[in-house]
mmCIF file of C-alpha atoms and ligand atoms in Angstrom:
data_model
loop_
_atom_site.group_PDB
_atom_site.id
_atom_site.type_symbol
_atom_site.label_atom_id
_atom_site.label_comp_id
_atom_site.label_asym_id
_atom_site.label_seq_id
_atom_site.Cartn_x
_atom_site.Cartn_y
_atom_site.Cartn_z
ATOM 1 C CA UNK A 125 7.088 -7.204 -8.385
ATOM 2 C CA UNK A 126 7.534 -9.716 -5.620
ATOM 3 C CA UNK A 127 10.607 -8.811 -3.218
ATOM 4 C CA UNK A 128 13.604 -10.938 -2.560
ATOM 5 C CA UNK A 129 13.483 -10.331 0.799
ATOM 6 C CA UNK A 130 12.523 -13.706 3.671
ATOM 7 C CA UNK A 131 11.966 -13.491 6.691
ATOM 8 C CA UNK A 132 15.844 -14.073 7.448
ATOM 9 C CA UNK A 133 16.658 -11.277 5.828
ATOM 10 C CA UNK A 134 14.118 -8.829 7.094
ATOM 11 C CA UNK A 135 14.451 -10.297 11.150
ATOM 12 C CA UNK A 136 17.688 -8.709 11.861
ATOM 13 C CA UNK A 137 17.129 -5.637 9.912
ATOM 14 C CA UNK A 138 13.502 -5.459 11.817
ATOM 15 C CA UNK A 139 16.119 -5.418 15.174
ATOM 16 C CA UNK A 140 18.308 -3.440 14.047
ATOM 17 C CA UNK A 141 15.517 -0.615 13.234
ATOM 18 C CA UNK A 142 13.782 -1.724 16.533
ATOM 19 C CA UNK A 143 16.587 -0.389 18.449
ATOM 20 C CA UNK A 144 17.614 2.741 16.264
ATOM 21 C CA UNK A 145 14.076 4.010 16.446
ATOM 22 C CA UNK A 146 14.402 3.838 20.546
ATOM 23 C CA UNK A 147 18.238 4.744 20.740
ATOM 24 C CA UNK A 148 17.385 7.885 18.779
ATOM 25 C CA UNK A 149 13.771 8.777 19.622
ATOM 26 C CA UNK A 150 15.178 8.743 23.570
ATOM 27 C CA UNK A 151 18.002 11.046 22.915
ATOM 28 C CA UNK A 152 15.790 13.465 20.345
ATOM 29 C CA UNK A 153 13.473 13.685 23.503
ATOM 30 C CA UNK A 154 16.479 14.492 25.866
ATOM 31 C CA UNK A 155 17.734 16.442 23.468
ATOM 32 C CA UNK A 156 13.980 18.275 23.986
ATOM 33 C CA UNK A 157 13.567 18.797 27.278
ATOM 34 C CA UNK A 158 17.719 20.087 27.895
ATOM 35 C CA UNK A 159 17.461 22.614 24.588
ATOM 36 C CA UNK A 160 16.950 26.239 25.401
ATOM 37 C CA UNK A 161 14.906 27.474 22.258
ATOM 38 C CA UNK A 162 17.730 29.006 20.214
ATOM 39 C CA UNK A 163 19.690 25.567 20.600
ATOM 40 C CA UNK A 164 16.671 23.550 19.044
ATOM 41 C CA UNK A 165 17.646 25.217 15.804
ATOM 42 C CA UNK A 166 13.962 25.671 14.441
ATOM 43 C CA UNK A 167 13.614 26.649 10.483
ATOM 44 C CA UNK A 168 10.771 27.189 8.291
ATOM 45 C CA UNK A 169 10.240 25.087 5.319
ATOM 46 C CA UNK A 170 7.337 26.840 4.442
ATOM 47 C CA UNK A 171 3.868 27.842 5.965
ATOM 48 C CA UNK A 172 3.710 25.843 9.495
ATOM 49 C CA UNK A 173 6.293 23.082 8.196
ATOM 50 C CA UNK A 174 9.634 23.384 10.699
ATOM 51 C CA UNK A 175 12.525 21.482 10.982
ATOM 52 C CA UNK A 176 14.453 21.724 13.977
ATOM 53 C CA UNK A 177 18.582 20.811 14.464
ATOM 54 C CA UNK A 178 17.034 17.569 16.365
ATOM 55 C CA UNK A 179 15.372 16.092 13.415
ATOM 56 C CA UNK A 180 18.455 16.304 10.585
ATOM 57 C CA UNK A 181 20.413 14.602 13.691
ATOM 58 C CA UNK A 182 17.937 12.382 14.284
ATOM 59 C CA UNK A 183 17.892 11.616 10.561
ATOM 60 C CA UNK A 184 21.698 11.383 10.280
ATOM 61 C CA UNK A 185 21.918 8.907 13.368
ATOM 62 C CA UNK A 186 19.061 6.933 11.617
ATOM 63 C CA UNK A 187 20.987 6.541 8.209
ATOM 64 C CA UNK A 188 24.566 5.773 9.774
ATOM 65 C CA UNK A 189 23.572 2.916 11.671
ATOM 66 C CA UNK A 190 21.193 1.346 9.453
ATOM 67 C CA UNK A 191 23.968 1.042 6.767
ATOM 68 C CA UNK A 192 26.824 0.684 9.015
ATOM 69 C CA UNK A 193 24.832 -3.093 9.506
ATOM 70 C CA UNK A 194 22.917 -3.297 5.717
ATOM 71 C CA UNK A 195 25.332 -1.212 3.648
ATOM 72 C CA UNK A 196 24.345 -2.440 0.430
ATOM 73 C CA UNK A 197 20.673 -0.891 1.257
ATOM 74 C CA UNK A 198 19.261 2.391 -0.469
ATOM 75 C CA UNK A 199 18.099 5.089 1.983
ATOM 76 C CA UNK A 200 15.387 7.771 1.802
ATOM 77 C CA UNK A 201 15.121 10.629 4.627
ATOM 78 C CA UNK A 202 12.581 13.234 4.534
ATOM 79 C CA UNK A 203 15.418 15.758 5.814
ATOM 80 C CA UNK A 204 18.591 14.833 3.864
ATOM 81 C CA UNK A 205 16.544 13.129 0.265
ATOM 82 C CA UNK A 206 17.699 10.145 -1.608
ATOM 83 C CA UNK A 207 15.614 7.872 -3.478
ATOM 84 C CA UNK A 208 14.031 4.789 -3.295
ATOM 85 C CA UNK A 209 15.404 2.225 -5.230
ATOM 86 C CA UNK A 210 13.128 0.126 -7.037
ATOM 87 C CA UNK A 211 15.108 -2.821 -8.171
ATOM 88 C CA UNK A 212 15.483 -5.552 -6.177
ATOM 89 C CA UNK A 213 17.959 -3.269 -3.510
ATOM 90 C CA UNK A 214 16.115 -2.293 -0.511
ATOM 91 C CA UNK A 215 15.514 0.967 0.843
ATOM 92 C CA UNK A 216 14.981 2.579 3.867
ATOM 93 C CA UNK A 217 12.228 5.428 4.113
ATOM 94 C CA UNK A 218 12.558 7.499 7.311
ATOM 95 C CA UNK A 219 11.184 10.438 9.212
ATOM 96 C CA UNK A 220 13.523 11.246 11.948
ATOM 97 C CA UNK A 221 10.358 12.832 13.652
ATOM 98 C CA UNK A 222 7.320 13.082 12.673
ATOM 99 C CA UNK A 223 4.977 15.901 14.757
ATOM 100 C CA UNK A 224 7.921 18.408 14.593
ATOM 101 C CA UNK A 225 5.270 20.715 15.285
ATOM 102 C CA UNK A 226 4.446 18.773 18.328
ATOM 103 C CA UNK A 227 8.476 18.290 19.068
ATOM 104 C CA UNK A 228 8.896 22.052 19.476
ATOM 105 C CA UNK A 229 6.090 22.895 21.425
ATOM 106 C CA UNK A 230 6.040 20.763 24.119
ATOM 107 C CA UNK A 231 3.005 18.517 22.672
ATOM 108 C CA UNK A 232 3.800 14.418 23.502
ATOM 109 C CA UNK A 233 2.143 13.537 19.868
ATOM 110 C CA UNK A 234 5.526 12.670 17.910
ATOM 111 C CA UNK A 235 7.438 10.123 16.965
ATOM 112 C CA UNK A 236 10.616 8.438 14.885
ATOM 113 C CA UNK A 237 9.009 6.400 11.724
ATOM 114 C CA UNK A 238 10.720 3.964 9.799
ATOM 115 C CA UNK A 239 9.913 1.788 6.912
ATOM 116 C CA UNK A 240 11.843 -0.718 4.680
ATOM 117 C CA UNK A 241 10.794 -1.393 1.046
ATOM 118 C CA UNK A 242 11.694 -3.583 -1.954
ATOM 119 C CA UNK A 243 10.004 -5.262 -4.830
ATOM 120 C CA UNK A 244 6.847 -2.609 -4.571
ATOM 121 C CA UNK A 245 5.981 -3.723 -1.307
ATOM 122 C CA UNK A 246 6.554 -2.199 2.542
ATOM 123 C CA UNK A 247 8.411 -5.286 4.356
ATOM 124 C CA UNK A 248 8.697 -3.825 7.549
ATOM 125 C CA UNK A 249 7.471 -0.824 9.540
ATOM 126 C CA UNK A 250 8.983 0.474 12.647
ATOM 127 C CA UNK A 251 7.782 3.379 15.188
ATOM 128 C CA UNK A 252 9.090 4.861 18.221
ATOM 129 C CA UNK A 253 6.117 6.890 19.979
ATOM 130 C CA UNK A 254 7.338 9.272 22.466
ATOM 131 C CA UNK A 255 4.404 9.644 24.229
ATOM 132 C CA UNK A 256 4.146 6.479 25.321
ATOM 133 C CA UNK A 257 7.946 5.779 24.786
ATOM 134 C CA UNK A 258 7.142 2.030 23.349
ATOM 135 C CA UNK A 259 8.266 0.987 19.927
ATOM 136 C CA UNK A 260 5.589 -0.631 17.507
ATOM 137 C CA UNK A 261 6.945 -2.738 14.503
ATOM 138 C CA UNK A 262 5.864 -5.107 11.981
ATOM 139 C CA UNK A 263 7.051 -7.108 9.257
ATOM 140 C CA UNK A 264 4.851 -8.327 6.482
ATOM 141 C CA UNK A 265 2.723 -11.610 6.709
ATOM 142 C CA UNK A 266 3.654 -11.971 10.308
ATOM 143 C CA UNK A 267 1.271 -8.939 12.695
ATOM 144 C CA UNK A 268 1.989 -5.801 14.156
ATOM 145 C CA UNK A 269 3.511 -5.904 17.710
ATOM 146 C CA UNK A 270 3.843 -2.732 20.733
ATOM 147 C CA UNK A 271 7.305 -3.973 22.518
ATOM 148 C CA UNK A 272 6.987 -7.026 21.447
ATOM 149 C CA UNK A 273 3.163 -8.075 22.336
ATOM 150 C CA UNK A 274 1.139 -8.334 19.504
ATOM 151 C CA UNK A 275 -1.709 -5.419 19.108
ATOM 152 C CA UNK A 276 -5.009 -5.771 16.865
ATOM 153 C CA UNK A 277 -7.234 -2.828 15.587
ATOM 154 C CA UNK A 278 -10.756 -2.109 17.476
ATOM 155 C CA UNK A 279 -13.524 -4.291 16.907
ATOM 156 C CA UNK A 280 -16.015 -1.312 16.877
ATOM 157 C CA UNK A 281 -18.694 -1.617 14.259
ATOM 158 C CA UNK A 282 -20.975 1.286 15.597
ATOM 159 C CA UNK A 283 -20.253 4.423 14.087
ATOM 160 C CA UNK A 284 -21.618 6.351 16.977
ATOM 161 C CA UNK A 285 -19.102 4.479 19.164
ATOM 162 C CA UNK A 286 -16.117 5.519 17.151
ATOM 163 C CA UNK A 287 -13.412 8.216 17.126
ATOM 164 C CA UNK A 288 -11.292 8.987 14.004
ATOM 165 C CA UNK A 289 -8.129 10.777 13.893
ATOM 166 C CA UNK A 290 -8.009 13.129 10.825
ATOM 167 C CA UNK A 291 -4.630 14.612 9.549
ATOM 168 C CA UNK A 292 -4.140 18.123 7.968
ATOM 169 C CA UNK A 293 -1.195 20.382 5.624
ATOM 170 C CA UNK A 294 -0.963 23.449 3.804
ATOM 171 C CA UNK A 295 -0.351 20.871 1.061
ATOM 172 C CA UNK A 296 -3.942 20.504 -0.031
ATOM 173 C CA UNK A 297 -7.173 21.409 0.294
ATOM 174 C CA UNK A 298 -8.981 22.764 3.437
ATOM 175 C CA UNK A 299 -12.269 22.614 1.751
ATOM 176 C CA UNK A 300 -11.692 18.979 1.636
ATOM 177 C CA UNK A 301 -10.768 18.788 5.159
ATOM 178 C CA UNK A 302 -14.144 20.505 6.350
ATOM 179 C CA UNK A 303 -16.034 18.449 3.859
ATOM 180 C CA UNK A 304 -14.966 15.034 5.756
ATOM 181 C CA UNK A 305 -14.674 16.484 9.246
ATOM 182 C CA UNK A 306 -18.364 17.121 8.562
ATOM 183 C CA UNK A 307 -19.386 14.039 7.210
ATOM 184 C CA UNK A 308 -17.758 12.366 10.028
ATOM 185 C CA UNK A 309 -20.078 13.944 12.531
ATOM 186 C CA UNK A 310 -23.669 13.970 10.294
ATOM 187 C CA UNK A 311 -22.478 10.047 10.737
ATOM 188 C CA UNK A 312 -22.292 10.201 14.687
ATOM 189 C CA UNK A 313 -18.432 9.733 14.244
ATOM 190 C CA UNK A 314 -16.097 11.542 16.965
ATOM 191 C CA UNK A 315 -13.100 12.894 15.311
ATOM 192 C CA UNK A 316 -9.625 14.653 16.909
ATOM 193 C CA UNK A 317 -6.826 16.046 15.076
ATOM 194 C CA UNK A 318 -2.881 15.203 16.616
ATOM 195 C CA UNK A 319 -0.855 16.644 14.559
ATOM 196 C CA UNK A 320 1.751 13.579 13.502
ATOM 197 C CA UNK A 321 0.899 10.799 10.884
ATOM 198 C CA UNK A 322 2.618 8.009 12.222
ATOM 199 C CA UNK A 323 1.613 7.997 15.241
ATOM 200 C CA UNK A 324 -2.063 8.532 14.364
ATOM 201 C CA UNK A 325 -1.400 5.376 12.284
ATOM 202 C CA UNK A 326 -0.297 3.718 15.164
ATOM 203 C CA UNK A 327 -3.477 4.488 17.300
ATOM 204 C CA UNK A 328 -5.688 2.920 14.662
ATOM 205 C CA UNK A 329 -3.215 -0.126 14.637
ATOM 206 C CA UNK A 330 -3.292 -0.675 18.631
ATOM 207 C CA UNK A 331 -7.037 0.095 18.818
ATOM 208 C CA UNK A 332 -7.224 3.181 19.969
ATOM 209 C CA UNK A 333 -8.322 5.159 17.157
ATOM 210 C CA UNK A 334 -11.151 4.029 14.292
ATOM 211 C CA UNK A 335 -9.392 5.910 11.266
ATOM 212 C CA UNK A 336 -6.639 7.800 10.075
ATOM 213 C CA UNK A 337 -7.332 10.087 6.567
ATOM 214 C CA UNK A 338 -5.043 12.420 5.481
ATOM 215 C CA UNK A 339 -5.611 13.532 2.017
ATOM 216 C CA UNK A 340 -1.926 13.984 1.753
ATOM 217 C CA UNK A 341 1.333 12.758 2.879
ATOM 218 C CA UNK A 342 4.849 11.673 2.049
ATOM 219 C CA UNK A 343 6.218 8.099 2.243
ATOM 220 C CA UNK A 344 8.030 8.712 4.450
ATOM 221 C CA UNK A 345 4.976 9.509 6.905
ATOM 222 C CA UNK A 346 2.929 7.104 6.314
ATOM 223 C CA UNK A 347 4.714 3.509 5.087
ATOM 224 C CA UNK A 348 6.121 2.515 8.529
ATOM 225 C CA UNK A 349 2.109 3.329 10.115
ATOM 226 C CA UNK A 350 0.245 1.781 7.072
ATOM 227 C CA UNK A 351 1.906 -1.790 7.242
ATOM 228 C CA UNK A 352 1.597 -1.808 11.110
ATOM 229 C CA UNK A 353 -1.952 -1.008 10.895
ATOM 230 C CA UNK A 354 -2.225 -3.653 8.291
ATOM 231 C CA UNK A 355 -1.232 -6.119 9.822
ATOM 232 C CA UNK A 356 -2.908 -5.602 13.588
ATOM 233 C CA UNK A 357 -6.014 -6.152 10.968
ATOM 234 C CA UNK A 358 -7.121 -2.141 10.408
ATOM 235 C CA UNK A 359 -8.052 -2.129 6.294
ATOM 236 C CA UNK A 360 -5.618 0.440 4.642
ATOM 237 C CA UNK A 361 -5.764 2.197 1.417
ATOM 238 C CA UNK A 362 -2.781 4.020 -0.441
ATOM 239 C CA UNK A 363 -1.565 4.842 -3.855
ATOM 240 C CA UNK A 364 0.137 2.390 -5.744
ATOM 241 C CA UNK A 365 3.906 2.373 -3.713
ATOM 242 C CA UNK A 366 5.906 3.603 -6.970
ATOM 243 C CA UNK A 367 3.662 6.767 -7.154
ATOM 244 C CA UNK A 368 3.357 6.992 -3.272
ATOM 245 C CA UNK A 369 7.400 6.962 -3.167
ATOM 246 C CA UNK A 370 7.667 9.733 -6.059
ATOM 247 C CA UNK A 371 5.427 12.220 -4.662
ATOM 248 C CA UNK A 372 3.042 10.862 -1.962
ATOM 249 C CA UNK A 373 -0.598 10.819 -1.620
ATOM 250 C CA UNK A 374 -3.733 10.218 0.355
ATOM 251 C CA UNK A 375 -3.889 7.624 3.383
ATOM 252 C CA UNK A 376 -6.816 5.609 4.735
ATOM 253 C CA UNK A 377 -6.713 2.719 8.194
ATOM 254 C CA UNK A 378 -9.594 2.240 9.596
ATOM 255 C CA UNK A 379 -10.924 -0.476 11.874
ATOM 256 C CA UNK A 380 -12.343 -3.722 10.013
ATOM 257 C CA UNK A 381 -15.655 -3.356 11.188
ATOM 258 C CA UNK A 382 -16.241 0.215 9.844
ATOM 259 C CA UNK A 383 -14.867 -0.742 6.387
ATOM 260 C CA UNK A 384 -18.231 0.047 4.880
ATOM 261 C CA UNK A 385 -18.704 3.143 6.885
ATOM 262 C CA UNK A 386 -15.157 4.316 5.775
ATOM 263 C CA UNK A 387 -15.498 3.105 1.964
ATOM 264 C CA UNK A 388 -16.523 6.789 0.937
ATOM 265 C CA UNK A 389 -12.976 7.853 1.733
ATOM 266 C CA UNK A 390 -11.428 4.544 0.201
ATOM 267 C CA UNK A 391 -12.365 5.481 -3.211
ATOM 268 C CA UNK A 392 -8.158 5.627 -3.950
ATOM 269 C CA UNK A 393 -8.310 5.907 -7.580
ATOM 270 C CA UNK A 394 -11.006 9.062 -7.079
ATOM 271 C CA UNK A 395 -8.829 10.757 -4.563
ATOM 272 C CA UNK A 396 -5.539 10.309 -6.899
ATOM 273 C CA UNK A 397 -7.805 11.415 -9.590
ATOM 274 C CA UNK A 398 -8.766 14.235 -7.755
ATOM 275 C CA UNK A 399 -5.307 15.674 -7.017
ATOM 276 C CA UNK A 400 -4.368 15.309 -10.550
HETATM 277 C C1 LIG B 622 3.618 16.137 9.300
HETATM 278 C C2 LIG B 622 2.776 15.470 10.344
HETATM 279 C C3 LIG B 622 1.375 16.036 10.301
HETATM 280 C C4 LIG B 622 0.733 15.860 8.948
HETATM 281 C C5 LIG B 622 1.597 16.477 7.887
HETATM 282 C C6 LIG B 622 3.019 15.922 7.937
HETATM 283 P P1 LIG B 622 6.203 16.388 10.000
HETATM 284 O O1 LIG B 622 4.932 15.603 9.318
HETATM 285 O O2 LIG B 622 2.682 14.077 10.136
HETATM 286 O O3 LIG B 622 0.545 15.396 11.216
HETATM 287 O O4 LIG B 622 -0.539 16.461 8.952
HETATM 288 O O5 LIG B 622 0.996 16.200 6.642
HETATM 289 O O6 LIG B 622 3.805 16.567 6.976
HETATM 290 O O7 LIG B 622 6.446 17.624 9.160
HETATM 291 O O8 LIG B 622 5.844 16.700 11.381
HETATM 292 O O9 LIG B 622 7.286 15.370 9.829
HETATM 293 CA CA1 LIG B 623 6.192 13.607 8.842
HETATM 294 CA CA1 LIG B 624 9.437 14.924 9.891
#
């Protein structure tokens, strides 16, 4: 389904996100450093998943000025639900922070992720990384930009030159996890593990990183990351985006030179086959 969306629609709301992903990924960081632990709210949503009072605010300050400016748009938070609507309506898809882990502890890796989709396709990804505290965006057909200057993925095509970032849950396997972390190093491939999605994403979109594999993760981790990669030139593989939106899936960027060295993990319809 092709989306209804130009470019003059998706420019402003490409802005608008630009500066909610700053605006609110500055004050979830002050918010960080002034909390005394009991303040930061932290709950368990189950083994090593936390949410803290920062993200649903985060979340909340996301949602209410993204429609205060598109009100007619659909929105999807990992914190507070809704769904995705898949007529011709956009919808937001947002995690208020992604590395809560990270966010709690005192580790930089973290950051606020936000996608917009319609017609089956992501039109626009946008990323606030606190580490670096820069905003990467993109919107389809037209590249993948850090604060405005455009970013391309690394040109390495040596496998003993490159470094992957590999993402872990509770929610699947570790057996799985061992078996790539080891194929990744019989191949001479360096590999770390960060702890936050999006902003591994991001790494492998500004060149930093080789690949990003999770064998699981929500939309809402992974749709704002995927199309920024995409278009700074890394190859990507997901589910279909109807299937990804209902109940997530595996994720695959890698750097276009190492597309062959990667295509054991880009076998999509084997990994969703898999997980069945
Ligand atoms: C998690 C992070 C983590 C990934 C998990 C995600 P959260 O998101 O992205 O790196 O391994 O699969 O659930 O809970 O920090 O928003
Ligand atoms: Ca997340
Ligand atoms: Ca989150």
């Amino acid at each position: 389904m092709a989306s209804a969306f130009d470019l003059s629609a998706l420019t402003p709301r490409a802005a608008v996100a630009i500066d909610v992903a700053r605006d609110v990924g500055r004050q979830a960081a002050a918010f960080r450093t002034d909390a005394r632990p009991e303040t930061l709210g932290v709950e368990n949503k189950g083994l090593q998943d936390f949410v803290t009072v920062a993200d649903k605010q985060a979340e909340e300050a996301v949602r209410a000025a993204l429609l205060a400016r598109f009100p007619l748009d659909a929105f999807m938070g990992e914190e507070g639900g809704g769904n995705a609507d898949e007529s011709e309506r956009g919808t937001w898809v947002v995690d208020p922070i992604d590395g809560t882990t990270n966010f709690i502890r005192g580790f930089r890796h973290w950051g606020v992720s936000i996608a917009f989709v319609a017609g089956g396709e992501i039109l626009i990804g946008v990323i606030y990384d606190a580490a670096q505290d820069k905003v990467f965006h993109a919107i389809r057909g037209e590249g993948a930009f850090k604060e405005g200057q455009r970013i391309a993925a690394a040109k390495t095509s040596d496998p003993n030159h490159a470094i992957a970032i590999l993402g872990h849950s509770r929610r699947t396997d570790f057996e799985d996890y061992l078996a790539i972390s080891r194929k990744l190093y019989e191949r001479g491939i360096d590999y770390r593990r960060m702890g936050a999605a999006a902003i591994g994403l991001i790494r492998v979109a500004e060149g930093v990183s080789d690949l990003y594999y999770e064998r699981h993760l929500s939309a809402w981790d992974m749709m704002a990351g995927v199309l920024i990669a995409s278009e700074a030139g890394a190859v990507v593989a997901i589910p279909p985006l109807g299937l990804l939106l209902r109940q997530g899936g595996p994720v695959v960027a890698c750097s276009p030179g190492l597309e062959d060295e990667f295509a054991f993990l880009m076998d999509m319809e084997g990994l969703l086959a898999a997980a069945e």
